[in-house]
Structure formats: C-alpha cells, structure tokens
Short mmCIF file of C-alpha atoms (C1' of nucleotides) in Angstrom, two decimals:
data_model
loop_
_atom_site.label_atom_id
_atom_site.label_comp_id
_atom_site.label_asym_id
_atom_site.label_seq_id
_atom_site.Cartn_x
_atom_site.Cartn_y
_atom_site.Cartn_z
CA UNK A 41 -30.00 9.74 -25.97
CA UNK A 42 -27.39 9.22 -23.24
CA UNK A 43 -29.36 8.42 -20.19
CA UNK A 44 -26.78 10.09 -17.95
CA UNK A 45 -27.10 9.34 -14.25
CA UNK A 46 -29.28 11.48 -12.23
CA UNK A 47 -30.86 8.61 -10.29
CA UNK A 48 -30.23 9.81 -6.74
CA UNK A 49 -27.22 11.90 -5.45
CA UNK A 50 -29.52 14.12 -3.47
CA UNK A 51 -26.82 15.06 -1.03
CA UNK A 52 -24.47 16.85 -3.29
CA UNK A 53 -21.31 14.76 -3.38
CA UNK A 54 -19.08 17.49 -4.97
CA UNK A 55 -20.07 21.13 -5.15
CA UNK A 56 -20.22 22.69 -8.38
CA UNK A 57 -20.34 19.51 -10.34
CA UNK A 58 -23.65 18.31 -9.43
CA UNK A 59 -25.45 17.91 -12.89
CA UNK A 60 -22.60 16.47 -14.81
CA UNK A 61 -22.33 12.98 -16.08
CA UNK A 62 -20.53 10.47 -13.84
CA UNK A 63 -17.66 10.14 -16.24
CA UNK A 64 -17.05 13.86 -16.36
CA UNK A 65 -17.34 14.15 -12.63
CA UNK A 66 -14.71 11.48 -12.23
CA UNK A 67 -12.43 13.10 -14.66
CA UNK A 68 -12.52 16.51 -13.08
CA UNK A 69 -12.07 15.18 -9.53
CA UNK A 70 -9.23 12.98 -10.69
CA UNK A 71 -7.63 16.04 -12.49
CA UNK A 72 -8.00 18.30 -9.42
CA UNK A 73 -6.70 15.59 -6.88
CA UNK A 74 -3.78 14.48 -8.76
CA UNK A 75 -2.87 18.17 -9.50
CA UNK A 76 -2.52 18.62 -5.73
CA UNK A 77 -1.28 15.30 -4.61
CA UNK A 78 0.41 13.67 -7.60
CA UNK A 79 -0.27 10.36 -9.10
CA UNK A 80 0.87 8.05 -6.40
CA UNK A 81 -0.63 10.27 -3.73
CA UNK A 82 -4.10 10.00 -5.10
CA UNK A 83 -5.96 6.79 -4.52
CA UNK A 84 -8.92 5.53 -6.79
CA UNK A 85 -11.04 5.19 -3.74
CA UNK A 86 -10.39 8.87 -2.77
CA UNK A 87 -11.43 9.93 -6.29
CA UNK A 88 -14.49 7.71 -6.29
CA UNK A 89 -15.57 9.14 -2.86
CA UNK A 90 -14.93 12.82 -3.71
CA UNK A 91 -16.56 12.46 -7.13
CA UNK A 92 -19.65 10.85 -5.79
CA UNK A 93 -19.16 7.78 -7.79
CA UNK A 94 -18.50 4.19 -6.77
CA UNK A 95 -15.66 1.88 -7.56
CA UNK A 96 -17.91 0.04 -10.01
CA UNK A 97 -18.34 3.24 -11.95
CA UNK A 98 -14.75 3.91 -11.93
CA UNK A 99 -13.76 0.59 -13.64
CA UNK A 100 -16.82 0.79 -15.88
CA UNK A 101 -15.68 4.07 -17.52
CA UNK A 102 -11.87 3.50 -17.07
CA UNK A 103 -11.47 -0.23 -17.59
CA UNK A 104 -7.70 0.60 -17.95
CA UNK A 105 -7.64 1.38 -14.22
CA UNK A 106 -5.65 4.17 -12.69
CA UNK A 107 -3.38 4.76 -15.62
CA UNK A 108 -6.23 5.35 -18.00
CA UNK A 109 -7.75 7.53 -15.57
CA UNK A 110 -4.46 9.51 -15.18
CA UNK A 111 -4.28 10.06 -18.92
CA UNK A 112 -7.83 11.37 -19.02
CA UNK A 113 -7.01 13.65 -16.02
CA UNK A 114 -3.90 15.02 -17.88
CA UNK A 115 -5.87 15.61 -21.03
CA UNK A 116 -8.49 17.54 -19.05
CA UNK A 117 -5.88 19.73 -17.46
CA UNK A 118 -4.49 20.08 -20.90
CA UNK A 119 -7.75 21.31 -22.50
CA UNK A 120 -8.41 23.60 -19.51
CA UNK A 121 -5.12 25.50 -19.82
CA UNK A 122 -5.51 25.56 -23.68
CA UNK A 123 -8.74 27.47 -23.06
CA UNK A 124 -7.06 29.97 -20.63
CA UNK A 125 -4.04 30.41 -22.87
CA UNK A 126 -6.22 31.03 -26.03
CA UNK A 127 -8.39 33.44 -24.13
CA UNK A 128 -5.56 35.58 -22.82
CA UNK A 129 -3.51 35.50 -26.16
CA UNK A 130 -6.66 36.74 -27.96
CA UNK A 131 -7.37 39.54 -25.53
CA UNK A 132 -4.05 41.33 -25.94
CA UNK A 133 -2.43 42.13 -29.35
CA UNK A 134 1.02 42.22 -27.99
CA UNK A 135 2.37 38.64 -26.93
CA UNK A 136 4.54 40.13 -24.13
CA UNK A 137 1.55 41.95 -22.63
CA UNK A 138 -0.47 38.84 -22.99
CA UNK A 139 2.11 36.67 -21.33
CA UNK A 140 2.39 39.29 -18.36
CA UNK A 141 -1.27 39.14 -17.92
CA UNK A 142 -1.11 35.38 -17.87
CA UNK A 143 1.44 35.36 -15.13
CA UNK A 144 -0.67 37.71 -13.02
CA UNK A 145 -3.67 35.29 -13.51
CA UNK A 146 -1.72 32.33 -12.66
CA UNK A 147 -0.26 33.84 -9.57
CA UNK A 148 -3.73 34.94 -8.35
CA UNK A 149 -5.05 31.48 -8.81
CA UNK A 150 -2.17 29.92 -7.02
CA UNK A 151 -2.51 32.33 -4.02
CA UNK A 152 -6.26 31.78 -3.98
CA UNK A 153 -5.74 27.97 -3.70
CA UNK A 154 -3.39 28.51 -0.84
CA UNK A 155 -0.52 27.44 -3.25
CA UNK A 156 -1.74 23.85 -3.72
CA UNK A 157 -3.09 24.06 -7.30
CA UNK A 158 -0.14 24.10 -9.45
CA UNK A 159 0.20 22.78 -12.85
CA UNK A 160 -2.18 19.97 -13.46
CA UNK A 161 -0.07 18.15 -15.86
CA UNK A 162 3.31 18.44 -14.04
CA UNK A 163 2.22 16.98 -10.80
CA UNK A 164 0.53 14.01 -12.45
CA UNK A 165 3.27 13.24 -14.74
CA UNK A 166 6.19 13.60 -12.46
CA UNK A 167 7.17 10.44 -10.76
CA UNK A 168 5.41 8.33 -13.20
CA UNK A 169 7.82 9.02 -16.10
CA UNK A 170 9.34 5.37 -16.07
CA UNK A 171 7.00 2.70 -16.69
CA UNK A 172 4.01 4.56 -17.69
CA UNK A 173 4.57 5.71 -21.32
CA UNK A 174 1.06 6.87 -22.05
CA UNK A 175 0.98 9.08 -19.05
CA UNK A 176 4.28 10.59 -20.20
CA UNK A 177 2.91 10.84 -23.82
CA UNK A 178 -0.15 12.79 -22.66
CA UNK A 179 2.00 15.24 -20.68
CA UNK A 180 4.26 15.78 -23.63
CA UNK A 181 1.40 16.49 -25.97
CA UNK A 182 -0.05 18.97 -23.42
CA UNK A 183 3.35 20.86 -23.51
CA UNK A 184 3.23 20.64 -27.28
CA UNK A 185 -0.33 22.11 -27.52
CA UNK A 186 0.58 25.11 -25.37
CA UNK A 187 3.83 25.70 -27.18
CA UNK A 188 1.89 25.74 -30.40
CA UNK A 189 -0.44 28.54 -29.24
CA UNK A 190 2.37 30.58 -28.18
CA UNK A 191 4.23 29.89 -31.45
CA UNK A 192 1.32 30.93 -33.35
CA UNK A 193 0.93 34.23 -31.52
CA UNK A 194 4.58 35.00 -31.93
CA UNK A 195 4.41 34.43 -35.73
CA UNK A 196 1.35 36.54 -35.84
CA UNK A 197 3.18 39.35 -34.11
CA UNK A 198 5.85 39.26 -36.86
CA UNK A 199 8.60 37.24 -35.53
CA UNK A 200 10.25 34.67 -37.85
CA UNK A 201 9.17 31.05 -37.40
CA UNK A 202 12.64 30.05 -36.28
CA UNK A 203 12.60 32.70 -33.53
CA UNK A 204 8.98 31.90 -32.60
CA UNK A 205 9.61 28.21 -32.39
CA UNK A 206 12.52 28.63 -29.95
CA UNK A 207 10.89 31.32 -27.89
CA UNK A 208 7.78 29.26 -27.54
CA UNK A 209 9.81 26.57 -25.90
CA UNK A 210 11.36 28.96 -23.38
CA UNK A 211 8.11 30.68 -22.69
CA UNK A 212 6.37 27.44 -21.67
CA UNK A 213 9.45 26.29 -19.75
CA UNK A 214 9.75 29.46 -17.84
CA UNK A 215 6.06 29.66 -16.94
CA UNK A 216 6.14 26.00 -15.91
CA UNK A 217 9.17 26.59 -13.67
CA UNK A 218 7.95 29.90 -12.36
CA UNK A 219 4.66 28.39 -11.28
CA UNK A 220 6.66 25.55 -9.66
CA UNK A 221 8.89 28.03 -7.88
CA UNK A 222 5.78 30.14 -6.76
CA UNK A 223 4.20 27.05 -5.44
CA UNK A 224 7.20 25.83 -3.43
CA UNK A 225 8.26 29.34 -2.03
CA UNK A 226 4.48 30.35 -1.53
CA UNK A 227 5.17 33.65 -3.33
CA UNK A 228 3.72 35.31 -6.34
CA UNK A 229 7.13 36.87 -7.03
CA UNK A 230 8.52 34.08 -9.28
CA UNK A 231 5.53 34.18 -11.71
CA UNK A 232 5.36 38.05 -11.82
CA UNK A 233 9.11 38.32 -12.44
CA UNK A 234 8.95 35.63 -15.15
CA UNK A 235 6.23 37.72 -16.91
CA UNK A 236 8.37 40.86 -16.71
CA UNK A 237 11.54 39.01 -17.97
CA UNK A 238 9.76 37.05 -20.81
CA UNK A 239 8.38 40.33 -22.19
CA UNK A 240 11.81 41.82 -22.06
CA UNK A 241 13.27 38.79 -23.89
CA UNK A 242 10.63 38.83 -26.50
CA UNK A 243 11.30 42.64 -27.05
CA UNK A 244 14.88 41.84 -28.12
CA UNK A 245 13.67 40.00 -31.19
CA UNK A 246 13.19 41.92 -34.53
CA UNK A 247 9.70 42.37 -35.80
CA UNK A 248 8.13 44.63 -38.55
CA UNK A 249 6.80 47.74 -36.76
CA UNK A 250 3.46 47.29 -38.54
CA UNK A 251 2.04 44.61 -40.79
CA UNK A 252 -1.62 45.41 -41.49
CA UNK B 217 34.69 7.50 18.30
CA UNK B 218 31.72 6.75 15.94
CA UNK B 219 31.82 3.02 15.49
CA UNK B 220 30.18 3.28 11.99
CA UNK B 221 28.73 0.03 10.82
CA UNK B 222 30.90 -2.43 8.84
CA UNK B 223 29.93 -5.67 10.42
CA UNK B 224 29.03 -7.57 7.27
CA UNK B 225 27.64 -6.29 3.76
CA UNK B 226 30.07 -8.42 2.15
CA UNK B 227 27.89 -8.57 -1.03
CA UNK B 228 27.87 -4.98 -2.05
CA UNK B 229 24.38 -3.78 -1.59
CA UNK B 230 24.72 -0.50 -3.63
CA UNK B 231 27.28 0.21 -6.08
CA UNK B 232 29.48 3.20 -5.48
CA UNK B 233 28.38 3.80 -1.92
CA UNK B 234 30.04 0.71 -0.32
CA UNK B 235 32.14 2.24 2.41
CA UNK B 236 29.93 5.00 3.53
CA UNK B 237 28.30 5.12 6.86
CA UNK B 238 24.78 3.52 6.94
CA UNK B 239 23.11 7.01 7.55
CA UNK B 240 24.81 8.53 4.59
CA UNK B 241 23.91 5.57 2.48
CA UNK B 242 20.21 5.76 3.27
CA UNK B 243 20.15 9.46 2.64
CA UNK B 244 21.76 9.10 -0.83
CA UNK B 245 19.57 6.21 -1.89
CA UNK B 246 16.45 8.01 -0.55
CA UNK B 247 17.42 11.19 -2.51
CA UNK B 248 17.94 9.26 -5.76
CA UNK B 249 14.71 7.22 -5.42
CA UNK B 250 12.55 10.08 -4.57
CA UNK B 251 14.15 12.15 -7.41
CA UNK B 252 12.86 9.42 -9.84
CA UNK B 253 9.62 8.34 -8.16
CA UNK B 254 8.54 11.13 -5.90
CA UNK B 255 7.68 11.04 -2.30
CA UNK B 256 4.64 8.88 -2.36
CA UNK B 257 5.99 6.57 -5.04
CA UNK B 258 8.98 5.73 -2.79
CA UNK B 259 8.57 3.15 0.07
CA UNK B 260 10.69 3.03 3.17
CA UNK B 261 11.10 -0.65 2.65
CA UNK B 262 12.47 0.06 -1.08
CA UNK B 263 14.95 2.56 0.40
CA UNK B 264 16.17 0.16 3.01
CA UNK B 265 16.62 -2.60 0.55
CA UNK B 266 18.40 -0.62 -2.14
CA UNK B 267 20.58 1.19 0.53
CA UNK B 268 21.59 -2.24 2.08
CA UNK B 269 20.18 -1.04 5.40
CA UNK B 270 17.36 -2.64 7.54
CA UNK B 271 14.08 -1.16 8.80
CA UNK B 272 15.62 -0.93 12.23
CA UNK B 273 18.35 1.29 10.92
CA UNK B 274 15.94 3.48 9.06
CA UNK B 275 14.07 4.43 12.14
CA UNK B 276 17.14 4.48 14.27
CA UNK B 277 18.57 7.26 12.17
CA UNK B 278 15.35 8.89 11.24
CA UNK B 279 12.94 8.55 14.23
CA UNK B 280 10.70 11.12 12.49
CA UNK B 281 9.90 8.55 9.82
CA UNK B 282 9.44 9.07 6.17
CA UNK B 283 8.97 12.80 6.40
CA UNK B 284 12.26 13.35 8.25
CA UNK B 285 13.95 11.13 5.71
CA UNK B 286 12.52 13.27 2.78
CA UNK B 287 13.79 16.39 4.51
CA UNK B 288 17.21 14.83 4.56
CA UNK B 289 16.97 13.72 0.94
CA UNK B 290 15.97 17.18 -0.19
CA UNK B 291 18.87 18.75 1.76
CA UNK B 292 21.21 16.32 0.12
CA UNK B 293 19.88 17.24 -3.38
CA UNK B 294 20.20 20.79 -2.51
CA UNK B 295 23.91 20.48 -1.38
CA UNK B 296 24.63 18.49 -4.47
CA UNK B 297 23.24 20.99 -6.76
CA UNK B 298 25.00 23.85 -4.83
CA UNK B 299 28.41 22.15 -5.61
CA UNK B 300 27.54 21.97 -9.23
CA UNK B 301 26.38 25.52 -9.41
CA UNK B 302 29.35 26.79 -7.58
CA UNK B 303 31.74 25.05 -9.93
CA UNK B 304 30.23 26.06 -13.08
CA UNK B 305 29.88 29.68 -11.90
CA UNK B 306 33.49 29.87 -10.78
CA UNK B 307 34.76 28.30 -14.04
CA UNK B 308 33.36 31.15 -16.29
CA UNK B 309 33.84 34.82 -15.80
CA UNK B 310 30.65 35.77 -17.76
CA UNK B 311 27.42 34.60 -15.91
CA UNK B 312 25.62 33.97 -19.23
CA UNK B 313 28.30 31.74 -20.49
CA UNK B 314 28.35 29.83 -17.09
CA UNK B 315 24.55 29.34 -17.42
CA UNK B 316 24.77 28.08 -20.90
CA UNK B 317 27.44 25.62 -19.85
CA UNK B 318 25.07 24.53 -16.87
CA UNK B 319 22.25 23.90 -19.23
CA UNK B 320 24.56 21.80 -21.42
CA UNK B 321 25.60 19.80 -18.39
CA UNK B 322 22.03 19.28 -17.14
CA UNK B 323 20.89 18.16 -20.59
CA UNK B 324 23.69 15.72 -20.84
CA UNK B 325 22.87 14.33 -17.30
CA UNK B 326 19.24 14.03 -18.11
CA UNK B 327 19.82 12.09 -21.35
CA UNK B 328 22.34 9.94 -19.69
CA UNK B 329 19.70 8.77 -17.05
CA UNK B 330 17.23 8.17 -19.97
CA UNK B 331 15.29 11.17 -18.84
CA UNK B 332 14.51 9.98 -15.27
CA UNK B 333 16.91 12.02 -13.02
CA UNK B 334 15.22 15.33 -12.95
CA UNK B 335 15.53 17.89 -10.20
CA UNK B 336 15.88 16.03 -6.94
CA UNK B 337 14.13 18.65 -4.97
CA UNK B 338 11.06 19.14 -7.29
CA UNK B 339 9.99 15.57 -7.45
CA UNK B 340 10.20 15.06 -3.77
CA UNK B 341 8.46 18.32 -2.68
CA UNK B 342 5.60 18.31 -5.37
CA UNK B 343 2.59 16.55 -4.03
CA UNK B 344 3.56 16.78 -0.54
CA UNK B 345 3.10 20.61 -0.32
CA UNK B 346 0.05 20.29 1.77
CA UNK B 347 0.38 18.61 5.10
CA UNK B 348 4.14 18.54 5.28
CA UNK B 349 5.44 21.94 6.02
CA UNK B 350 9.04 20.90 6.82
CA UNK B 351 9.38 19.13 3.38
CA UNK B 352 8.17 22.29 1.66
CA UNK B 353 10.35 24.42 3.74
CA UNK B 354 13.38 22.38 2.88
CA UNK B 355 12.65 22.73 -0.78
CA UNK B 356 11.98 26.49 -0.37
CA UNK B 357 15.48 26.70 1.23
CA UNK B 358 17.14 24.93 -1.55
CA UNK B 359 15.61 27.14 -4.14
CA UNK B 360 16.74 30.17 -2.04
CA UNK B 361 20.36 28.84 -1.88
CA UNK B 362 20.47 28.42 -5.62
CA UNK B 363 19.15 31.84 -6.24
CA UNK B 364 21.68 33.37 -3.87
CA UNK B 365 24.57 31.90 -5.81
CA UNK B 366 23.25 33.33 -8.96
CA UNK B 367 22.51 36.56 -7.41
CA UNK B 368 26.17 36.88 -6.08
CA UNK B 369 27.48 36.01 -9.52
CA UNK B 370 25.39 38.64 -11.32
CA UNK B 371 26.37 41.42 -8.82
CA UNK B 372 29.91 40.37 -9.28
CA UNK B 373 29.53 40.91 -13.05
CA UNK B 374 28.42 44.46 -12.30
CA UNK B 375 24.65 44.30 -12.35
CA UNK B 376 22.71 46.33 -9.81
CA UNK B 377 21.50 44.36 -6.73
CA UNK B 378 17.96 45.08 -7.65
CA UNK B 379 18.41 43.65 -11.24
CA UNK B 380 20.54 40.74 -9.89
CA UNK B 381 17.77 39.82 -7.44
CA UNK B 382 14.86 39.76 -9.97
CA UNK B 383 16.99 38.00 -12.63
CA UNK B 384 18.28 35.32 -10.03
CA UNK B 385 14.48 34.46 -9.58
CA UNK B 386 13.85 34.01 -13.24
CA UNK B 387 17.25 32.16 -13.96
CA UNK B 388 16.33 29.46 -11.33
CA UNK B 389 12.62 29.29 -12.39
CA UNK B 390 13.61 28.83 -16.06
CA UNK B 391 16.28 26.27 -15.38
CA UNK B 392 13.78 24.47 -13.21
CA UNK B 393 11.02 24.55 -15.84
CA UNK B 394 13.38 23.76 -18.65
CA UNK B 395 14.53 20.61 -16.86
CA UNK B 396 11.00 19.54 -16.39
CA UNK B 397 10.02 20.21 -19.87
CA UNK B 398 13.18 18.32 -21.13
CA UNK B 399 12.25 15.39 -18.91
CA UNK B 400 8.71 15.20 -20.12
CA UNK B 401 9.47 15.63 -23.67
CA UNK B 402 12.59 13.54 -23.54
CA UNK B 403 14.49 16.07 -25.44
CA UNK B 404 17.60 18.43 -24.66
CA UNK B 405 15.94 21.23 -26.52
CA UNK B 406 14.12 23.09 -23.81
CA UNK B 407 17.25 23.10 -21.64
CA UNK B 408 19.60 24.25 -24.42
CA UNK B 409 17.14 26.88 -25.54
CA UNK B 410 16.72 28.16 -22.03
CA UNK B 411 20.52 28.63 -21.72
CA UNK B 412 20.55 30.64 -24.95
CA UNK B 413 17.62 32.84 -24.00
CA UNK B 414 18.77 33.40 -20.44
CA UNK B 415 22.02 34.61 -21.82
CA UNK B 416 20.21 36.92 -24.12
CA UNK B 417 18.04 38.22 -21.22
CA UNK B 418 21.20 38.93 -19.05
CA UNK B 419 22.85 40.74 -21.92
CA UNK B 420 19.93 43.34 -22.00
CA UNK B 421 20.92 44.59 -18.46
CA UNK B 422 23.45 47.40 -18.17
CA UNK B 423 26.81 46.76 -16.64
CA UNK B 424 30.15 48.50 -16.36
CA UNK B 425 32.12 47.41 -19.37
CA UNK B 426 35.19 46.73 -17.29
CA UNK B 427 35.58 46.84 -13.43
CA UNK B 428 39.09 45.44 -12.58
"C1'" DC C 294 33.88 -10.55 33.33
"C1'" DA C 295 29.46 -7.84 33.26
"C1'" DC C 296 27.10 -3.74 31.68
"C1'" DT C 297 25.96 -0.11 28.59
"C1'" DG C 298 24.36 2.27 24.48
"C1'" DG C 299 24.61 2.70 19.48
"C1'" DA C 300 23.38 0.03 15.69
"C1'" DT C 301 21.47 -3.97 13.18
"C1'" DA C 302 17.75 -7.27 12.29
"C1'" DG C 303 13.25 -8.56 10.77
"C1'" DA C 304 8.51 -10.39 12.23
"C1'" DG C 305 4.42 -8.42 12.63
"C1'" DC C 306 0.84 -4.61 13.41
"C1'" DG C 307 -3.24 -2.19 11.34
"C1'" DT C 308 -4.35 0.18 7.35
"C1'" DT C 309 -4.65 1.24 2.69
"C1'" DC C 310 -3.67 0.24 -2.01
"C1'" DG C 311 -5.46 -1.14 -6.95
"C1'" DT C 312 -8.31 -4.39 -8.69
"C1'" DT C 313 -11.76 -8.07 -9.43
"C1'" DC C 314 -16.09 -9.72 -8.75
"C1'" DT C 315 -21.06 -10.76 -8.20
"C1'" DA C 316 -25.30 -8.73 -7.52
"C1'" DG C 317 -28.57 -5.22 -8.35
"C1'" DT C 318 -30.89 -1.09 -10.36
"C1'" DC C 319 -32.57 1.75 -14.00
"C1'" DC C 320 -34.73 2.49 -18.45
"C1'" DG C 321 -35.61 2.64 -23.57
"C1'" DG C 322 -37.06 -0.70 -27.04
"C1'" DT C 323 -40.24 -4.09 -28.48
"C1'" DA D 29 -44.38 -7.62 -19.70
"C1'" DC D 30 -39.95 -8.42 -20.71
"C1'" DC D 31 -35.12 -8.12 -22.34
"C1'" DG D 32 -30.48 -6.21 -22.52
"C1'" DG D 33 -27.32 -3.03 -22.11
"C1'" DA D 34 -25.63 0.76 -19.22
"C1'" DC D 35 -24.61 1.90 -14.88
"C1'" DT D 36 -24.47 1.54 -9.78
"C1'" DA D 37 -23.18 -0.63 -5.51
"C1'" DG D 38 -19.75 -2.43 -2.45
"C1'" DA D 39 -17.74 -6.81 -0.42
"C1'" DA D 40 -13.46 -9.14 -0.89
"C1'" DC D 41 -8.64 -10.28 -2.54
"C1'" DG D 42 -3.57 -10.27 -2.18
"C1'" DA D 43 -0.03 -6.99 -2.06
"C1'" DA D 44 2.14 -3.18 -0.23
"C1'" DC D 45 2.23 0.60 2.88
"C1'" DG D 46 4.43 3.21 7.28
"C1'" DC D 47 5.53 2.10 11.49
"C1'" DT D 48 6.33 -0.51 16.13
"C1'" DC D 49 8.26 -3.90 18.52
"C1'" DT D 50 11.65 -7.09 20.69
"C1'" DA D 51 15.77 -9.41 20.11
"C1'" DT D 52 20.57 -9.45 18.93
"C1'" DC D 53 25.17 -7.92 17.98
"C1'" DC D 54 29.35 -5.38 18.97
"C1'" DA D 55 32.90 -1.85 20.72
"C1'" DG D 56 34.16 0.50 24.73
"C1'" DT D 57 34.31 0.82 29.64
"C1'" DG D 58 34.76 -0.60 34.61
#
DNA sequence: CACTGGATAGAGCGTTCGTTCTAGTCCGGT
DNA sequence: ACCGGACTAGAACGAACGCTCTATCCAGTG
C-alpha cells in the first residue's frame, strides 16, 4: 500500500530526509524553517523548494494552506520534544538531575546550530496568536504535553500532586525562557543556570526519603 | 528649535499619542505592533498608517529602513520595561515580594490585552536572529539591562555578588518564559506560579538577617 | 522677497507573498 | 488496454511587501 513517491529526486533535495514520503518531508522542513524564521518569515515556496516538493504537493497534502501546515509543524516539534523529554526523564531517577541534564543537552544543541534552532513551538506560535486560533491551540497543547511528563516524574519522585502540578508549570516556563535568553544572548549560561536553580527549587519540596 | 510637525493631523490618527513628535509616534506604534505581530508580520505601511505618518516620514527618520526601525522599537520596549522594573523593585524592600508583585502586574496586563501584548523584545527579536545582528544585539542589551537591575536589588538585599549574578539570569529567564507560557495558554497561572517559585528559590540563599 | 533644509506626501518600482488552476505523470486494479 | 485516484508540476493571479523617487510644504534666515 501507500505508493509513496520515489519517482525521481535523484539530486537529493534535502540531506537526511531523502527516502521519506513527500508529506513527511514537507512537515519536517516546515517545522525546521519556522523554528528559525517564525511563521511570517517562512514562505510556502521556500518550504516547497527546501523540501524538494512542488507547490502542487503542498496544497495536495495541506489543503488548509499555510495555517494547516503550521499546525502540523508545531505538532511535529511537539512530538520531537516529547521524545527527548521522555528519554532524559527515564534515564535519571532524580527529577532535578534529569532537568539539569536536559538543560545541558539543550544548550549544546543551541550552540551547535549557531543559536538559531530555538524552541520549535515558540517561534511558530509567536506573532500568530491573534487570528489563528488553531495554531495557538496546537502550541498550548504542546506545552500541556510537556508539563504532563514533568508532572508525572515529580509525582513518581514522591511530591504531592498539588506541588508537582505547580512545579511542572514553572519548570516548563523556565526552560522555555532560558532557551529564549540563551538564543538571544548567544550563551549557554541562561540554560545551565536554569538547570541548577530548578534543581535547587525542587529540593525545597518535601518527599519521602524512600518509597520502594 | 526643532520645528516638530503639527501641520495638520486634525483627525487623531492614534489615540493617546496625539501631541507627540512624528518620530516618537512612529517608534511607539512600531514597538506595539511588532510586540503583537512580530518583525515579519508587521509592515512598514501598517506602521505608517497607524502612526499617522507617511512613508516619506518613515524613511526620513529611519533611513536604515525596517531594521533600524526594529532596533528603535526594541530599545523603546527595553526602556519601558526598565521603568516598570525599577518602580516595582523600589516599592518593595524584599526582592521576592517585588518579583511576586511584578508577576501579578504582568499577568494583569496580559489578560487586559486579551493575551496579545507579550514581551515587546521577544516577539520582535525572534525569527530575525539570523541575518540581523543589530536587532539581536539590541535585544541582548535589553535582557542585560533587566538582569542588571535585578542583580543590584539582590546585592542590596545582602546576597553575594556571585549568587546575585546567577539568580538574576534565572529570574529574567523565568519571567520571560512564564510570560510566554501565559500568552500561549491564555492563563495567568504560569506567571503567578513563577512569582511564587522564584520567591521560594531566592529564600534558599543566605543573607544577613539585618544590615541597616 | 528668495533661498535653504527639515519634514511631509504618496505614486510607483520590482519582488515576493499565499493561493488557485490546469495539465500531466505514475501505478495498482480490472 | 484502460480507468481513476494519488500525486507532481509550475504558470499565473491579485495583493502586499520594502523601498526609491520626486514634489511639496513650512519655519527660519538673509
């Protein structure tokens, strides 16, 4: 089933995404470009060119046009970060240690991209808040997903549900703001300090010393 | 000196900014519009229309075009927030209490604007990071100014310079991220929780009980 | 009065935008 | 052999973009 689309493309339109379906290639390219340039700064034609797709394909897969494409891009960025978050939370038993490791990883990624690849959701959603409710909704859902993962980890570590709920909010807010600050100031410092301070904050909350 | 420009404009182009110089009116309008719509989402012609200026005036005052205008808009937003920050920090002796009050005020403002007026610097700077170094530099300077004010307040409260430096980073990061999260989720909660948690974090640092 | 320079005014430049449209290509099913 | 749906291909549309250009207005100066 699913005939895919491997008819030509012999000249490698987009490194690393060569044998993906056209739709998937479009979404990934859109997500990456909007992450760097924002919604208004990214044109449909730029996406189609860099994805190795044509305008016809763009509107075939996304009849809702640019807005539908942006929603798909945000969902893609959401899922991508969910994977990262899940992995780093699973690798460390202590929530604080996991978050510190996450800030290190985020800082490294940001520096590696020369400070252009920030949060894929933020850049796309900012500036489109008014007049594009579905884009905003997709961004809000992404934040909620991430909060939920942090919440579960904190509860698992023995915090009360009330404390965990509130802290999950601040953990995500601070990570988001620190990534932003790191990007703007072109420095890893905001992210690394956020990791240290979030750990310190978490440590002020009571939890059973052992739980079995 | 300075002939200003009051030749006509009898029909009030922009409420509340009527008797300002044309240049000032342009900067304020640009700052407000870019805060809501981002850099790419805001057109020169929209700014000129809403500011009650003409295209000729735009390029007369800002020969560097849109980029120079964006830098001026960011500096304006920077100065505006410096005033707010200075006022709230001066009104409360305790840094934590001041920051909590600030989050309340930010949340109120955000709700009052129906969640569209976020950080004036962030929205303008995001998405223009690559290829517009002066815009990015202006944004970085703004962040530095705000950090400096928080730093001074923390030192004044008795924290060590090292602790104050690190905490100032996280305070600004968290405020920034919480405002972003509040805007995206259309809720005051991220900001208010950030205030509570930042206070709690500050309270974990040693400081002389009295200093007089 | 004429002259000057800061400021205003807006038509118009070339380009790009998001979108629509028609035509064409591929391929499994029959 | 042929059909029909999935997909590709890109010309073309009106609108908007950032910006340049010339013309005009007005206060100040001689």
